Short mmCIF file of C-alpha atoms and ligand atoms in Angstrom, two decimals:
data_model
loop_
_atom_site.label_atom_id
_atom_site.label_comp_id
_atom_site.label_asym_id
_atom_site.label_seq_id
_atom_site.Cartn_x
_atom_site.Cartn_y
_atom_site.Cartn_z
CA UNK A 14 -257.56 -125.73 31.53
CA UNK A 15 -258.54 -128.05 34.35
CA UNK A 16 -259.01 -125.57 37.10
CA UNK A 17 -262.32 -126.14 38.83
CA UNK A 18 -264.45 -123.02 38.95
CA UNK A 19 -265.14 -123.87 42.67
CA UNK A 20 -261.98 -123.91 43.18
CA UNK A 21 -261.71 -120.73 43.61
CA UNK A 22 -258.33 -119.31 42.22
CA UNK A 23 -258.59 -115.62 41.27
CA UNK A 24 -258.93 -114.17 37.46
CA UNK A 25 -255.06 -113.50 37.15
CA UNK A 26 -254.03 -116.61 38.76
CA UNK A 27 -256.51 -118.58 35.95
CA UNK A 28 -254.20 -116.60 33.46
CA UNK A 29 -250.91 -117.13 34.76
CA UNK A 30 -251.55 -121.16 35.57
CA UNK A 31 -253.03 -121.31 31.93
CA UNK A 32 -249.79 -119.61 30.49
CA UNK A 33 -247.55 -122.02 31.94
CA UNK A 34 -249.51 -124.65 30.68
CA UNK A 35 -252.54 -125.65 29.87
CA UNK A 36 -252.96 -128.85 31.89
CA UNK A 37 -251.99 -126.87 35.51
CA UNK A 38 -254.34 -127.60 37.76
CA UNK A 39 -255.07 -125.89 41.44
CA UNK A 40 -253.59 -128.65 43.18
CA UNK A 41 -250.34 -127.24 41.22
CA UNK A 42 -251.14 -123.92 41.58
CA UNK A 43 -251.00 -124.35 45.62
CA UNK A 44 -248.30 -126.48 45.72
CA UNK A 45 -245.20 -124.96 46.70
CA UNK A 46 -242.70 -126.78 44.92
CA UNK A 47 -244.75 -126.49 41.38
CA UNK A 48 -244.29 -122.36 42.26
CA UNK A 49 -240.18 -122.68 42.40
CA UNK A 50 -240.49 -125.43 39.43
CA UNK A 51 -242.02 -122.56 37.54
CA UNK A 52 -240.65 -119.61 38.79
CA UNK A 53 -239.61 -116.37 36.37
CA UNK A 54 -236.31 -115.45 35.97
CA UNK A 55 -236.41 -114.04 32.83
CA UNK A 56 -238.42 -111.32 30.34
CA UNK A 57 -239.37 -113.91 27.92
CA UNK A 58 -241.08 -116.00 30.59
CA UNK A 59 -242.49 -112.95 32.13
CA UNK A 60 -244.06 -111.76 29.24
CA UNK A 61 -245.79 -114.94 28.43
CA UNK A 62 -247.02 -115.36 31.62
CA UNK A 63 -248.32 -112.24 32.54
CA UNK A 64 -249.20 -111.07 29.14
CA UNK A 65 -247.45 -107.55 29.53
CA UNK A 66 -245.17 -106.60 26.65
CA UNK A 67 -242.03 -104.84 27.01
CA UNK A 68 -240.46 -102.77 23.95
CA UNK A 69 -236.94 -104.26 22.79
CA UNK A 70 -235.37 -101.08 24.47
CA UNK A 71 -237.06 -101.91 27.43
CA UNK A 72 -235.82 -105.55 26.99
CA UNK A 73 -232.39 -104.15 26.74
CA UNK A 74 -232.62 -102.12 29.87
CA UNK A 75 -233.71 -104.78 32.05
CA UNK A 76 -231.56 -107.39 31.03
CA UNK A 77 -228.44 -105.16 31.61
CA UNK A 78 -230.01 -105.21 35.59
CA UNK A 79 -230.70 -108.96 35.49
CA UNK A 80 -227.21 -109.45 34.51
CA UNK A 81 -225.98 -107.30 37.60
CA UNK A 82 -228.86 -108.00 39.98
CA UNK A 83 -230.66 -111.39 39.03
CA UNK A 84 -234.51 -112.07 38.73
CA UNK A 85 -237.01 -114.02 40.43
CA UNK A 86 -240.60 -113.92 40.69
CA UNK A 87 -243.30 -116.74 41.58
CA UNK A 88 -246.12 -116.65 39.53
CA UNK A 89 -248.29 -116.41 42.66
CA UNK A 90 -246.76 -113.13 43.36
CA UNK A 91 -246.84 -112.01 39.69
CA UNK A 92 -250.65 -113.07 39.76
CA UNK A 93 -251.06 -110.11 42.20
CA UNK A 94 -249.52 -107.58 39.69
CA UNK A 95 -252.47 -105.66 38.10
CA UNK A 96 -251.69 -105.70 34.39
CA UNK A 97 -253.49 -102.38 33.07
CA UNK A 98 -251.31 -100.64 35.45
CA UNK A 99 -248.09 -102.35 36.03
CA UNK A 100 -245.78 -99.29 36.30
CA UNK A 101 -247.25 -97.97 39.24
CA UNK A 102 -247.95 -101.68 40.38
CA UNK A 103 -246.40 -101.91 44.09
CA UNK A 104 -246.32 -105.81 43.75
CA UNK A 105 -244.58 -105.14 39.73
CA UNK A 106 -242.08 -102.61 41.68
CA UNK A 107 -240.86 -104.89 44.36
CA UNK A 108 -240.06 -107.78 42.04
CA UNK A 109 -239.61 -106.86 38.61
CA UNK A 110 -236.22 -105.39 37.54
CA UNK A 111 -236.00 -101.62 37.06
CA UNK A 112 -232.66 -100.00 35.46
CA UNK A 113 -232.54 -97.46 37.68
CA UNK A 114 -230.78 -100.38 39.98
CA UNK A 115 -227.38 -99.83 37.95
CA UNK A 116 -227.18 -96.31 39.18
CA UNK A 117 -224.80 -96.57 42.02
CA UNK A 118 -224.51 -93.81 44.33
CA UNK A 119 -221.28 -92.14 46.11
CA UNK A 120 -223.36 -92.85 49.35
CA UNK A 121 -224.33 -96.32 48.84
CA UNK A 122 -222.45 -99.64 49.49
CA UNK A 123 -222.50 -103.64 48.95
CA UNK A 124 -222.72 -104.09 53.07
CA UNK A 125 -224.02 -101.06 54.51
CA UNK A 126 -224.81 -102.29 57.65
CA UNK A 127 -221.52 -104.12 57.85
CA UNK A 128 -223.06 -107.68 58.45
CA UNK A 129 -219.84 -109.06 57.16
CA UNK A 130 -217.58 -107.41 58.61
CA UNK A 131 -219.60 -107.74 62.43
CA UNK A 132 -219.14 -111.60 61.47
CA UNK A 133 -217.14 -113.43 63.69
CA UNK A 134 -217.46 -116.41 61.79
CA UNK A 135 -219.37 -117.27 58.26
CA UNK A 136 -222.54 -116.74 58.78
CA UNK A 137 -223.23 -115.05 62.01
CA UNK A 138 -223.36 -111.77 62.58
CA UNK A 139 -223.21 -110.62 66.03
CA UNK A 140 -223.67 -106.91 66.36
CA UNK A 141 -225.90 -107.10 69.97
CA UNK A 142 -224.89 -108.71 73.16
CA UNK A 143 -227.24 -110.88 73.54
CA UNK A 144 -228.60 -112.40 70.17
CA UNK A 145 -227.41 -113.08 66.79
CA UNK A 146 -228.22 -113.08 63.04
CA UNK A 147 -227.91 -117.01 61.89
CA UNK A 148 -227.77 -116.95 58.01
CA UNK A 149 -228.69 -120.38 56.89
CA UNK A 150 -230.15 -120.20 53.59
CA UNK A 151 -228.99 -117.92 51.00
CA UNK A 152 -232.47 -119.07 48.84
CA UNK A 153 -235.16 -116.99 48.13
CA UNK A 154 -238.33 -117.98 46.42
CA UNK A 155 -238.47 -114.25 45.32
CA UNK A 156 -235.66 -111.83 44.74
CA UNK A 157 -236.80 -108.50 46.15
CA UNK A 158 -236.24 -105.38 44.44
CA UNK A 159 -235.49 -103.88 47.69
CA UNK A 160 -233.57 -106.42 48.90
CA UNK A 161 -230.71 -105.23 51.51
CA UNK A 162 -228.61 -108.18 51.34
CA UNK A 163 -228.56 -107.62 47.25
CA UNK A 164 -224.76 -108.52 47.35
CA UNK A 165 -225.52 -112.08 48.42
CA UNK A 166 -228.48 -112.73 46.20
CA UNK A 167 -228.29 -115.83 43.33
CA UNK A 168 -224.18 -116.23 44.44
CA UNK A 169 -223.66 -120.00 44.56
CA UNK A 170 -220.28 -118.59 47.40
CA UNK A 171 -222.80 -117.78 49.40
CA UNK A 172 -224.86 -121.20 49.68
CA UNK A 173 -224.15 -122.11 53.60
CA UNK A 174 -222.61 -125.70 53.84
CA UNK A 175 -223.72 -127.71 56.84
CA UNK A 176 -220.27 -127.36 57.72
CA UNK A 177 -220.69 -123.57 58.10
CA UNK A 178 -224.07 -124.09 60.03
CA UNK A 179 -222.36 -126.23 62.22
CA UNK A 180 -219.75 -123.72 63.16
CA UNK A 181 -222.57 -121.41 63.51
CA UNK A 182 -224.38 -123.39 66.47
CA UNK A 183 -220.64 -124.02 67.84
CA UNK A 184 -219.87 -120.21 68.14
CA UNK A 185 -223.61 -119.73 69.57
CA UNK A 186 -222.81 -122.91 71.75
CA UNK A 187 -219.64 -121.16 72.78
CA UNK A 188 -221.29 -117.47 73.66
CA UNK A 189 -223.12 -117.98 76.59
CA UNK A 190 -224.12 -114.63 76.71
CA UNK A 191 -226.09 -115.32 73.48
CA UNK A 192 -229.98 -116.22 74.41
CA UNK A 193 -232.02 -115.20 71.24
CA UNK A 194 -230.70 -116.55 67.91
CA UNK A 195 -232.46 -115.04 64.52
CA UNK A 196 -232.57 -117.66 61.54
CA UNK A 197 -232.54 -115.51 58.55
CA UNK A 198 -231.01 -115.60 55.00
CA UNK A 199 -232.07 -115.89 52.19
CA UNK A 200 -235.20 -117.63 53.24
CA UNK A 201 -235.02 -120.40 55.97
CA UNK A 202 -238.24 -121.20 54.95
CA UNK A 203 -236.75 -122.85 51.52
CA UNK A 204 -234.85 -125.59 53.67
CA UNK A 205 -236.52 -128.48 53.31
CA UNK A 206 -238.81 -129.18 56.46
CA UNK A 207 -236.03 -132.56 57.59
CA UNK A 208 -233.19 -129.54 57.43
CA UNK A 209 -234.85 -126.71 59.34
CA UNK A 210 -236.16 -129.30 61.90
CA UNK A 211 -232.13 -130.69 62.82
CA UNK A 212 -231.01 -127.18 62.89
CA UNK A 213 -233.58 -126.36 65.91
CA UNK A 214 -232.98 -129.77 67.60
CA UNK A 215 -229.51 -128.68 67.78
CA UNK A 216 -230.14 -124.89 68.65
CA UNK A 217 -232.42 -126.32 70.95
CA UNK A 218 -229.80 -128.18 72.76
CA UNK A 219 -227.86 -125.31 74.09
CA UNK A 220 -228.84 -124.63 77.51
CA UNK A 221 -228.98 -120.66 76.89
CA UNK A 222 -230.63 -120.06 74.38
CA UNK A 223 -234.37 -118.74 75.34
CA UNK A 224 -235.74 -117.59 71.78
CA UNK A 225 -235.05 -118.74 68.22
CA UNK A 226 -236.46 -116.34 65.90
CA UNK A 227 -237.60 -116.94 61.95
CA UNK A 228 -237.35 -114.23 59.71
CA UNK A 229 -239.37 -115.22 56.40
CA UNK A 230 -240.71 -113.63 53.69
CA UNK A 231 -242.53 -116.71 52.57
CA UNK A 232 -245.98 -115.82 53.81
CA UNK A 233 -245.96 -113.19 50.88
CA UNK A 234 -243.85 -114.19 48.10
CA UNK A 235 -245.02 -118.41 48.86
CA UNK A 236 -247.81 -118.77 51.20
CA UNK A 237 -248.32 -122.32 49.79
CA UNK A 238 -244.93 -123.06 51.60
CA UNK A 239 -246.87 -122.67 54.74
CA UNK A 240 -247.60 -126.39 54.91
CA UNK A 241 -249.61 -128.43 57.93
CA UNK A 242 -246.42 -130.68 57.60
CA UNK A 243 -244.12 -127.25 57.94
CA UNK A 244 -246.47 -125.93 60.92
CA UNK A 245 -246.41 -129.61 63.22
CA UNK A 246 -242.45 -129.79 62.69
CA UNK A 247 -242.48 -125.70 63.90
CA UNK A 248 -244.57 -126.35 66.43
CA UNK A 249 -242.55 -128.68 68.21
CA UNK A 250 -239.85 -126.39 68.76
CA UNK A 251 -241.87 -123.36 70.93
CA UNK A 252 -240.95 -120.60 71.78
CA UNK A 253 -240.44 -119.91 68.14
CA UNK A 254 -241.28 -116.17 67.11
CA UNK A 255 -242.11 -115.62 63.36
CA UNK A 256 -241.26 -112.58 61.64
CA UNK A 257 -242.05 -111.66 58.07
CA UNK A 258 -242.30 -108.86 55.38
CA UNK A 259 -245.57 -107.65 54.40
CA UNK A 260 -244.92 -103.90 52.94
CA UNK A 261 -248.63 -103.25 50.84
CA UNK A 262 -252.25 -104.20 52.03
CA UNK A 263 -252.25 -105.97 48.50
CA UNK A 264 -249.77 -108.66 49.37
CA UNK A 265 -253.11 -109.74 52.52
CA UNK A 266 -254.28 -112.03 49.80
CA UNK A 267 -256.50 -114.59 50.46
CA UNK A 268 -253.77 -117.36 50.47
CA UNK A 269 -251.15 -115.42 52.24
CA UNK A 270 -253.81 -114.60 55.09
CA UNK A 271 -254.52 -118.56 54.89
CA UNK A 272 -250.45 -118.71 55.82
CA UNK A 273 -251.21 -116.60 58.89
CA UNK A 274 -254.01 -118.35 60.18
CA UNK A 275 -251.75 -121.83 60.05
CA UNK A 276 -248.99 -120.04 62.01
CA UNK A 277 -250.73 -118.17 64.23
CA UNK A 278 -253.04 -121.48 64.93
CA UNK A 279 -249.77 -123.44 65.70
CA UNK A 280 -249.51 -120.21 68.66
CA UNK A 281 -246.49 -118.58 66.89
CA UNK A 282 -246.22 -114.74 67.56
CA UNK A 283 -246.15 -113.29 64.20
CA UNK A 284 -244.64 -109.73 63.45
CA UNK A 285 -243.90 -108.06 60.76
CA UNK A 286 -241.36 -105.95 59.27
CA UNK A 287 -241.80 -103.53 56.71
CA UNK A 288 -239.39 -101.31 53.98
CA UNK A 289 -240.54 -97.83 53.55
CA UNK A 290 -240.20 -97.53 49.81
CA UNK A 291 -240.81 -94.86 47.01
CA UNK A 292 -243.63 -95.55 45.11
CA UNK A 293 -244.89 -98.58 47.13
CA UNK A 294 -246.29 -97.69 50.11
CA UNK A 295 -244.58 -94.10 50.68
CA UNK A 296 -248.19 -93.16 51.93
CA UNK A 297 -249.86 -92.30 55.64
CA UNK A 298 -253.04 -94.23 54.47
CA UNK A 299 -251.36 -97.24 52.80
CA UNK A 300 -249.15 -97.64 55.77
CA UNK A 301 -252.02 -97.75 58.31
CA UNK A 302 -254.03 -99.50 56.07
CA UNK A 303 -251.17 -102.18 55.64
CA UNK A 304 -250.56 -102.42 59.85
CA UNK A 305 -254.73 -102.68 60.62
CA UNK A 306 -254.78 -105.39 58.08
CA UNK A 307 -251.99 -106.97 59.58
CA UNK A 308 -253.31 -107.10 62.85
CA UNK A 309 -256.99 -108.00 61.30
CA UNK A 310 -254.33 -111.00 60.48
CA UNK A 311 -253.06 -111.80 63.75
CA UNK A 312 -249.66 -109.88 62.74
CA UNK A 313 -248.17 -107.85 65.23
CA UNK A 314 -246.44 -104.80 63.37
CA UNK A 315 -242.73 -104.63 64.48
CA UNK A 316 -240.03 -102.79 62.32
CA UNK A 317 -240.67 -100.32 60.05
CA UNK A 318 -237.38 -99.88 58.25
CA UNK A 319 -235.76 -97.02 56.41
CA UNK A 320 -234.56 -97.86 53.26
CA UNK A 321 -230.96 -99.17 53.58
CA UNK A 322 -227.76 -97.83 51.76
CA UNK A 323 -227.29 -100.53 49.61
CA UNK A 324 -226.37 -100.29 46.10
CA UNK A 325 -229.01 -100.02 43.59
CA UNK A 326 -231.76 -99.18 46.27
CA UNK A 327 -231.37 -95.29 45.02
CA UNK A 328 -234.96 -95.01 43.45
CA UNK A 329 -236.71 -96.88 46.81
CA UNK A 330 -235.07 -94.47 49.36
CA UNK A 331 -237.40 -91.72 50.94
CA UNK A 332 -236.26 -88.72 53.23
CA UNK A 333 -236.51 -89.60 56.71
CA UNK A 334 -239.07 -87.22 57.02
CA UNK A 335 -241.66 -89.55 55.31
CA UNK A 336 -240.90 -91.99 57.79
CA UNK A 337 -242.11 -89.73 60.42
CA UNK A 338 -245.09 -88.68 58.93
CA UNK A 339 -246.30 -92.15 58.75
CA UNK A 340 -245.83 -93.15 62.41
CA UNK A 341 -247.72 -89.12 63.17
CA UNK A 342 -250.29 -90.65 61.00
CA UNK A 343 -250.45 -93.67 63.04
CA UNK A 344 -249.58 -93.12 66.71
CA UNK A 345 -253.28 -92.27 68.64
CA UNK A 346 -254.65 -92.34 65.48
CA UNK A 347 -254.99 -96.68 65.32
CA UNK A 348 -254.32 -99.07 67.76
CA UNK A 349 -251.58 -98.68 69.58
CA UNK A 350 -250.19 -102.43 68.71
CA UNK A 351 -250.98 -101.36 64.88
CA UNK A 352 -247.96 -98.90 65.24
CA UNK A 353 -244.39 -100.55 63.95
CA UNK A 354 -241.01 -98.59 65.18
CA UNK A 355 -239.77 -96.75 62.78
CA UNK A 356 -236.15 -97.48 63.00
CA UNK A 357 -233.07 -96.87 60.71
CA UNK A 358 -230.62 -99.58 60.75
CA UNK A 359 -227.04 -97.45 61.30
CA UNK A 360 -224.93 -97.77 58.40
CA UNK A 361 -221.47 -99.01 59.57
CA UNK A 362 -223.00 -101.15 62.01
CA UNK A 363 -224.49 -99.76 64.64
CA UNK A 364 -228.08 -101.75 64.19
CA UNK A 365 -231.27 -100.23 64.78
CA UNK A 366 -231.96 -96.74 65.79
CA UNK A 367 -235.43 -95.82 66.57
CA UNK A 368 -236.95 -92.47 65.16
CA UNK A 369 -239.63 -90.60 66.47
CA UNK A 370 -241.87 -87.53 65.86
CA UNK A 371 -241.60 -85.28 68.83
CA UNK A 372 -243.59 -85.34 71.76
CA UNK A 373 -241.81 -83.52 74.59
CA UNK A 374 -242.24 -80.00 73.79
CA UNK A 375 -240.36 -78.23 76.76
CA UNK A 376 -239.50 -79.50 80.56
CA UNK A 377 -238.18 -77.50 83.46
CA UNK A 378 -237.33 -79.58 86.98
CA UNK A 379 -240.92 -80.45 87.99
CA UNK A 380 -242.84 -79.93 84.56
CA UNK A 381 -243.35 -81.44 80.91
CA UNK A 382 -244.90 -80.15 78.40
CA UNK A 383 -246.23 -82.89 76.01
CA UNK A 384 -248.31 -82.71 73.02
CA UNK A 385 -251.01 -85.33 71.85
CA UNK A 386 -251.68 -86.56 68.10
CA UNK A 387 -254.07 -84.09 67.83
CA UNK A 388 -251.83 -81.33 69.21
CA UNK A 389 -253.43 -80.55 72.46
CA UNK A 390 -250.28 -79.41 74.73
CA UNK A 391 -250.80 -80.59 78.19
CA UNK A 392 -248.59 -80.89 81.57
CA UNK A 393 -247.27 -83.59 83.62
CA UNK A 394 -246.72 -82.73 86.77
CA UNK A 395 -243.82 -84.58 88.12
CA UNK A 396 -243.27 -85.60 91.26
CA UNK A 397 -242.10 -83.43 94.54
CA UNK A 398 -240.41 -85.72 96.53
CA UNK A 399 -239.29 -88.71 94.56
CA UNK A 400 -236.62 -90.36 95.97
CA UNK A 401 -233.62 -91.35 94.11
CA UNK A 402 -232.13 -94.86 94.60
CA UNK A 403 -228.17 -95.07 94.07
CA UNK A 404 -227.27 -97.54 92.73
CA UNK A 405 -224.42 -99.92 92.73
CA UNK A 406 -225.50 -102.76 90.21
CA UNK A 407 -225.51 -104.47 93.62
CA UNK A 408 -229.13 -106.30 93.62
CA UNK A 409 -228.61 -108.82 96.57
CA UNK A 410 -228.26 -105.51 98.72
CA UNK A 411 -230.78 -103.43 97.35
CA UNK A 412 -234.46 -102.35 98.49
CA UNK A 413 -236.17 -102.93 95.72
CA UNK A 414 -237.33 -106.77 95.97
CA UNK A 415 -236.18 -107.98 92.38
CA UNK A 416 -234.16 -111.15 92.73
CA UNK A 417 -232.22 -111.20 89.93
CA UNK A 418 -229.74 -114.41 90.26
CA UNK A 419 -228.89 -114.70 86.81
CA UNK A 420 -228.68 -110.36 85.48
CA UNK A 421 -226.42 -110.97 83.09
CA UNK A 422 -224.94 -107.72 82.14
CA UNK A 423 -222.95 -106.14 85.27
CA UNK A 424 -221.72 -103.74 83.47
CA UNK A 425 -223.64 -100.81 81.52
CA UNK A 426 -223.42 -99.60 78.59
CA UNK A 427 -223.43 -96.75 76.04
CA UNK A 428 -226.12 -94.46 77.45
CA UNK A 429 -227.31 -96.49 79.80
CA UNK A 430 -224.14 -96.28 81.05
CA UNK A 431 -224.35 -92.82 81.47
CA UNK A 432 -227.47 -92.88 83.36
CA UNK A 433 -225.80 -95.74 86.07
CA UNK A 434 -224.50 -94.25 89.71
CA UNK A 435 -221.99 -96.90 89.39
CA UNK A 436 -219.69 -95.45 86.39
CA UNK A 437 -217.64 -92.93 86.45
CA UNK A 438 -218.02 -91.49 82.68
CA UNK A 439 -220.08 -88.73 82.24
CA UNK A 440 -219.82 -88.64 78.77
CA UNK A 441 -219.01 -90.82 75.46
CA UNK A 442 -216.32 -89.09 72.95
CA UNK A 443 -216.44 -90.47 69.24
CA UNK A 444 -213.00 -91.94 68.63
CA UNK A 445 -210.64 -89.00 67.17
CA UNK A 446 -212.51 -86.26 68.47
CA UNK A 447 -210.25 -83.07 67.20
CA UNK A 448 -210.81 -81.36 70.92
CA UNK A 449 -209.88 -84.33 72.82
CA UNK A 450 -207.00 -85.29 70.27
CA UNK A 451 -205.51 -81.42 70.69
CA UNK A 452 -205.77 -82.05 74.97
CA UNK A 453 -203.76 -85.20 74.49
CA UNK A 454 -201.18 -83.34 72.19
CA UNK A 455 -201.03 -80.54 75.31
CA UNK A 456 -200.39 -83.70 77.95
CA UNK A 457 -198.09 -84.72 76.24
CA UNK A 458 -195.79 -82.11 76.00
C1 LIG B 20 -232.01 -106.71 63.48
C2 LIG B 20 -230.92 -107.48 63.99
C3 LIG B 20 -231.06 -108.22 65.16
C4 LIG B 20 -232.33 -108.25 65.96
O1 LIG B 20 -232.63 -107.00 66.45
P1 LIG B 20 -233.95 -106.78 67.32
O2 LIG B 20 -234.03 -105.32 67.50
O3 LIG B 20 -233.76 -107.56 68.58
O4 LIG B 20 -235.08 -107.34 66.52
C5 LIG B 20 -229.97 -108.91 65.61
N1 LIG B 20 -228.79 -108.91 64.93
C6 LIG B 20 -228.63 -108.20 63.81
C7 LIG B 20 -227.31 -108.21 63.13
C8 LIG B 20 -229.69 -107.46 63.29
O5 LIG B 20 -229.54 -106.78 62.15
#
């Protein structure tokens, strides 16, 4: 073994370096490419590696999920997995096959959150007005236990051509209404550097869009991707926003922190979203623990996401009510910024809907009762004589001094809608209501 004792790799990683061979030095260890060259994908090469033995049952089990749901793990993230312990391991739980993934319940589906079928073209899913999910890499350096997009993972149908990409910046070039666009996958981060860099030249080129976001597990699962070389070609194409998926404080290693520092260096905005999931990090103190760290890190907490509907995520899912404890737990307890939204992504489509604990206990026409997160009750008094604006949507003609040449939206919607002066509705009916369907049966008559 030619690893330098100053060089500083931990215990496990020693192990796992040594196990793949003995001439693996740190230089290999760090390098990116070496990782993928020697990732596991199956038992066998698990087992040596990590040293933990599996009983031929066992080995029977897992393969029969491989076979449905396929396995990948770098050996830096199976250096974090603490051996002694490995069942209860969160790191061993979010990449290592467990059986229970073949149990397939009535509730669950392959595209919960209809990404496919909100896909006006390969590749794109556009669900909001205003930005879009770009999937141009269906790579991943790991394959996440938890992963929503499960249906796409290891399918070579899936692998985006760079015809498909280029029909993807067409239809953004062609939606003017479209301003942020979200590269996600897969990992965009396992393009090569040459491939990511064209694709935001040519995003880049379209006059409307404002933001391009990254969303990358990388930082976790392959911190060594996190080049200089990756981090100058990123940094030419500001404003880039960089979002990734830390879900335990373990997964703050030294080298994924390293990661952070580059990005954050480079003046990316770095947030993170993380999967509330059953025996991982289904904890108050984890969860702040894993958000303090984060923003120790420069890492702005963003989503914290209920476990989706997808099939084979049974044994990850939590009642919504553990979501809610956790942001109780957090909210005046850390720093405010340290606090994700808790949000459930709507299956059938309807994207993210934020959940709260309660904080309005009671409200009559000039009072509201609000409690704190230590549950003092206290009033706001609101005011006597506030004047209400009506409003039009007409901003060249109205009193408040916000020039706003290029308001895109005229028209409001959903509840907003409901709120506006300007629309008539006062209310939004789910399609096939039974009481609305019986008044149209009467009109018609
Ligand atoms: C999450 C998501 C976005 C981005 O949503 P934000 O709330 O703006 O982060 C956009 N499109 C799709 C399809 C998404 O799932």
């Amino acid at each position: 073994m030619t690893i330098k004792k100053t060089e500083k790799l931990t215990t496990n990683q020693k192990s796992i370096a040594n196990n793949v061979s003995k001439h693996t030095t740190a230089i290999n260890w760090r390098d990116h490419k070496w990782q993928l060259e020697h990732s596991i994908k199956d038992i066998a090469t698990f087992e040596k590696l990590t040293e933990i033995k599996f009983t031929n049952k066992e080995r029977i089990d897992i393969n029969k999920t491989i076979n449905k749901f396929p396995l990948s793990i770098t050996p830096y993230y199976a250096s974090l997995i603490a051996a002694d312990n490995y069942q209860n391991d969160p790191i061993f739980r979010q990449s290592f096959p467990n059986p229970a993934e073949l149990k397939v319940q009535r509730c669950e589906m392959s595209d919960p959150l209809h990404e496919d079928k909100d896909s006006p073209i390969k590749g794109i899913t556009h669900r909001y007005p205003d930005r879009v999910l770009f999937l141009v890499s269906n790579r991943c350096s790991m394959y996440c236990r938890h992963c929503t997009r499960k249906r796409k993972v290891g399918d070579p149908d899936h692998i985006p051509s760079k015809k498909q990409i280029l029909n993807g910046i067409n239809y953004i070039r062609n939606n003017h209404q479209i301003r942020d666009v979200l590269l996600s996958g897969g990992d965009p981060l396992m393009l090569p550097d040459e491939y990511l860099d064209w694709i935001l030249t040519e995003l880049w080129k379209i006059p409307h869009i404002e933001i391009i976001r990254i969303g990358s597990r990388i930082p976790v699962v392959l911190p060594y991707r996190i080049t200089d070389k990756l981090v100058e070609m990123l940094k030419k194409h500001q404003p880039i926003w960089f979002n990734t998926h830390f879900n335990h404080p373990r997964e703050l290693t030294r080298s994924a922190r390293e990661a952070l520092r580059k990005l954050a260096d480079a003046g990316i905005p770095l947030g993170n979203q993380s999967v509330l999931l059953a025996g991982v990090n289904d904890c108050p103190r984890i969860m702040k623990r894993l958000n303090q760290k984060l923003v120790q890190n420069r890492v702005r907490p963003y989503y914290l996401f209920q476990c989706d509907l997808s099939q084979g995520l049974s044994h990850f899912r939590t009642p919504i009510g553990k979501g809610i404890e956790i942001i109780e737990s957090l909210v005046g307890h850390t720093t405010g910024f340290a606090v994700p939204t808790y949000v459930i992504d709507a299956p059938g489509g309807g994207g993210k809907i934020p959940v709260m604990p309660n904080y309005i206990i009671s409200w009559s026409t000039n009072k509201v009762i609000l409690r704190n997160y230590e549950g003092i009750i206290t009033t706001y008094q609101e005011p006597d004589s506030y004047e209400t604006i009506f409003c039009e949507r007409n901003c060249d003609e109205c009193v408040l001094q916000l020039k706003l040449d290029e308001a895109d939206e005229t028209k409001a919607i959903g509840i907003e809608g409901l709120f506006t002066d300007s629309e008539e509705q006062i209310s939004l009916v789910p399609k096939n209501n039974s009481r609305f369907n019986r008044r149209a049966k009467k009109l018609n008559k």
